[in-house]
Amino acid sequence: MKKLFVISGSSGVGKGTVIKEFLKKHPDYKLSVSCTTRKKREGETHGINYFFLTHDEFQECIKNNEFLEWAEFSGNLYGTKKSFVENCLKNNENIILEIDTKGALNVKKIMPEAILIFILPPSLEELEARLRGRHTETEEAIQKRLASIKLEFENSKKFDYTVVNDRVENAVSALEEILCK
Ligand code: 5GP
């Protein structure tokens, strides 16, 4: 029986890098591509990083009941397509969702067998430095993201596992322990 893993972590914690490295070693795990109304960042591609939708398109998907879960994060909408998860389960594939903690807890309500993992930074100071180091967000966006960190930490107390991303290799090994056992 294949499993559904949900990985969350505050902005800038490096969860994208950890998941990318994990997938290089385990290409049979399927990462869901979410839909979002946020603006495309430099280097991002529609259909690979996200499906970038307009607000109206996103609302249409909500209306048609196409999302397994969706949430507002930092002023933008993000959602996981039901069809992706259903197809993977039909094809007997392990699934990874990289979503925020609110979304993760919603998935757990619908699918209690889902395994929730929260990626922690070595420290909060380090997290702020990483967020600023990306140079992808305005100061206002950074402030919004810092404010959401507190809520994310609160929500993460209900998660099944936490993994500290002090070094990418260590975090990938810790993920392997959870995902591949
Ligand atoms: P970013 O804008 O940095 O790509 O993502 C912002 C936040 O939205 C991250 O915490 C990310 O995990 C979360 N996120 C991405 N896709 C989804 C989704 O489909 N649903 C939910 N609930 N959160 C998502």
Short mmCIF file of N, CA, C and O and ligand atoms in Angstrom, two decimals, residues 9 15 34 38 41 50 69 71 73 78-80 98-100 103 145, ligand 1:
data_model
loop_
_atom_site.label_atom_id
_atom_site.label_comp_id
_atom_site.label_asym_id
_atom_site.label_seq_id
_atom_site.Cartn_x
_atom_site.Cartn_y
_atom_site.Cartn_z
N GLY A 9 6.77 23.46 6.12
CA GLY A 9 7.89 24.14 6.77
C GLY A 9 7.79 25.61 6.44
O GLY A 9 7.23 25.96 5.40
N LYS A 15 12.83 23.70 2.45
CA LYS A 15 12.14 22.42 2.23
C LYS A 15 12.15 22.01 0.75
O LYS A 15 12.25 20.83 0.44
N SER A 34 1.12 22.10 -7.26
CA SER A 34 -0.05 22.83 -6.77
C SER A 34 -0.48 23.92 -7.74
O SER A 34 0.28 24.32 -8.62
N ARG A 38 -0.36 33.18 -6.78
CA ARG A 38 0.78 34.10 -6.60
C ARG A 38 1.54 34.29 -7.90
O ARG A 38 1.46 33.45 -8.80
N ARG A 41 7.75 33.55 -9.85
CA ARG A 41 9.09 34.11 -9.55
C ARG A 41 10.01 33.80 -10.72
O ARG A 41 9.76 32.87 -11.48
N TYR A 50 4.49 25.32 -10.31
CA TYR A 50 3.07 25.51 -9.97
C TYR A 50 2.27 25.59 -11.26
O TYR A 50 2.83 25.85 -12.33
N GLU A 69 -7.55 20.10 -1.06
CA GLU A 69 -7.47 21.14 -0.04
C GLU A 69 -7.01 22.40 -0.72
O GLU A 69 -6.35 22.34 -1.75
N ALA A 71 -5.80 26.69 0.54
CA ALA A 71 -5.63 27.61 1.66
C ALA A 71 -5.10 28.94 1.15
O ALA A 71 -4.49 29.02 0.07
N PHE A 73 -2.40 31.75 1.79
CA PHE A 73 -1.12 31.89 2.47
C PHE A 73 -0.50 33.20 2.03
O PHE A 73 -0.30 33.41 0.82
N TYR A 78 -3.51 28.88 -2.65
CA TYR A 78 -2.75 27.70 -3.05
C TYR A 78 -3.65 26.49 -2.91
O TYR A 78 -4.39 26.39 -1.92
N GLY A 79 -3.60 25.56 -3.85
CA GLY A 79 -4.46 24.38 -3.74
C GLY A 79 -3.87 23.14 -4.38
O GLY A 79 -3.11 23.22 -5.35
N THR A 80 -4.23 21.98 -3.84
CA THR A 80 -3.79 20.68 -4.35
C THR A 80 -4.94 20.04 -5.12
O THR A 80 -6.04 19.91 -4.58
N GLU A 98 3.82 19.24 -0.92
CA GLU A 98 4.59 20.28 -0.21
C GLU A 98 3.63 21.45 -0.02
O GLU A 98 3.44 22.26 -0.93
N ILE A 99 3.00 21.51 1.13
CA ILE A 99 1.94 22.51 1.34
C ILE A 99 2.07 23.15 2.73
O ILE A 99 2.86 22.68 3.55
N ASP A 100 1.30 24.18 3.00
CA ASP A 100 1.42 24.87 4.28
C ASP A 100 0.74 24.04 5.39
O ASP A 100 0.07 23.05 5.11
N GLY A 103 -3.13 23.60 5.29
CA GLY A 103 -3.49 22.62 4.26
C GLY A 103 -3.19 21.20 4.73
O GLY A 103 -3.98 20.29 4.52
N ARG A 145 5.46 36.92 5.64
CA ARG A 145 5.92 35.55 5.79
C ARG A 145 6.47 35.31 7.19
O ARG A 145 6.24 34.25 7.78
P1 5GP B 1 5.70 29.76 -2.04
O1 5GP B 1 4.90 30.96 -2.43
O2 5GP B 1 6.93 30.11 -1.24
O3 5GP B 1 6.01 28.85 -3.20
O4 5GP B 1 4.77 28.90 -1.06
C1 5GP B 1 4.20 29.49 0.06
C2 5GP B 1 3.56 28.44 0.94
O5 5GP B 1 2.46 27.82 0.29
C3 5GP B 1 4.52 27.30 1.33
O6 5GP B 1 4.37 27.05 2.72
C4 5GP B 1 4.04 26.15 0.49
O7 5GP B 1 4.32 24.90 1.10
C5 5GP B 1 2.54 26.43 0.49
N1 5GP B 1 1.83 25.72 -0.57
C6 5GP B 1 2.26 25.41 -1.83
N2 5GP B 1 1.33 24.72 -2.50
C7 5GP B 1 0.28 24.57 -1.66
C8 5GP B 1 -1.00 23.92 -1.77
O8 5GP B 1 -1.36 23.33 -2.78
N3 5GP B 1 -1.81 24.01 -0.68
C9 5GP B 1 -1.46 24.64 0.47
N4 5GP B 1 -2.33 24.62 1.48
N5 5GP B 1 -0.28 25.26 0.61
C10 5GP B 1 0.59 25.22 -0.44
#
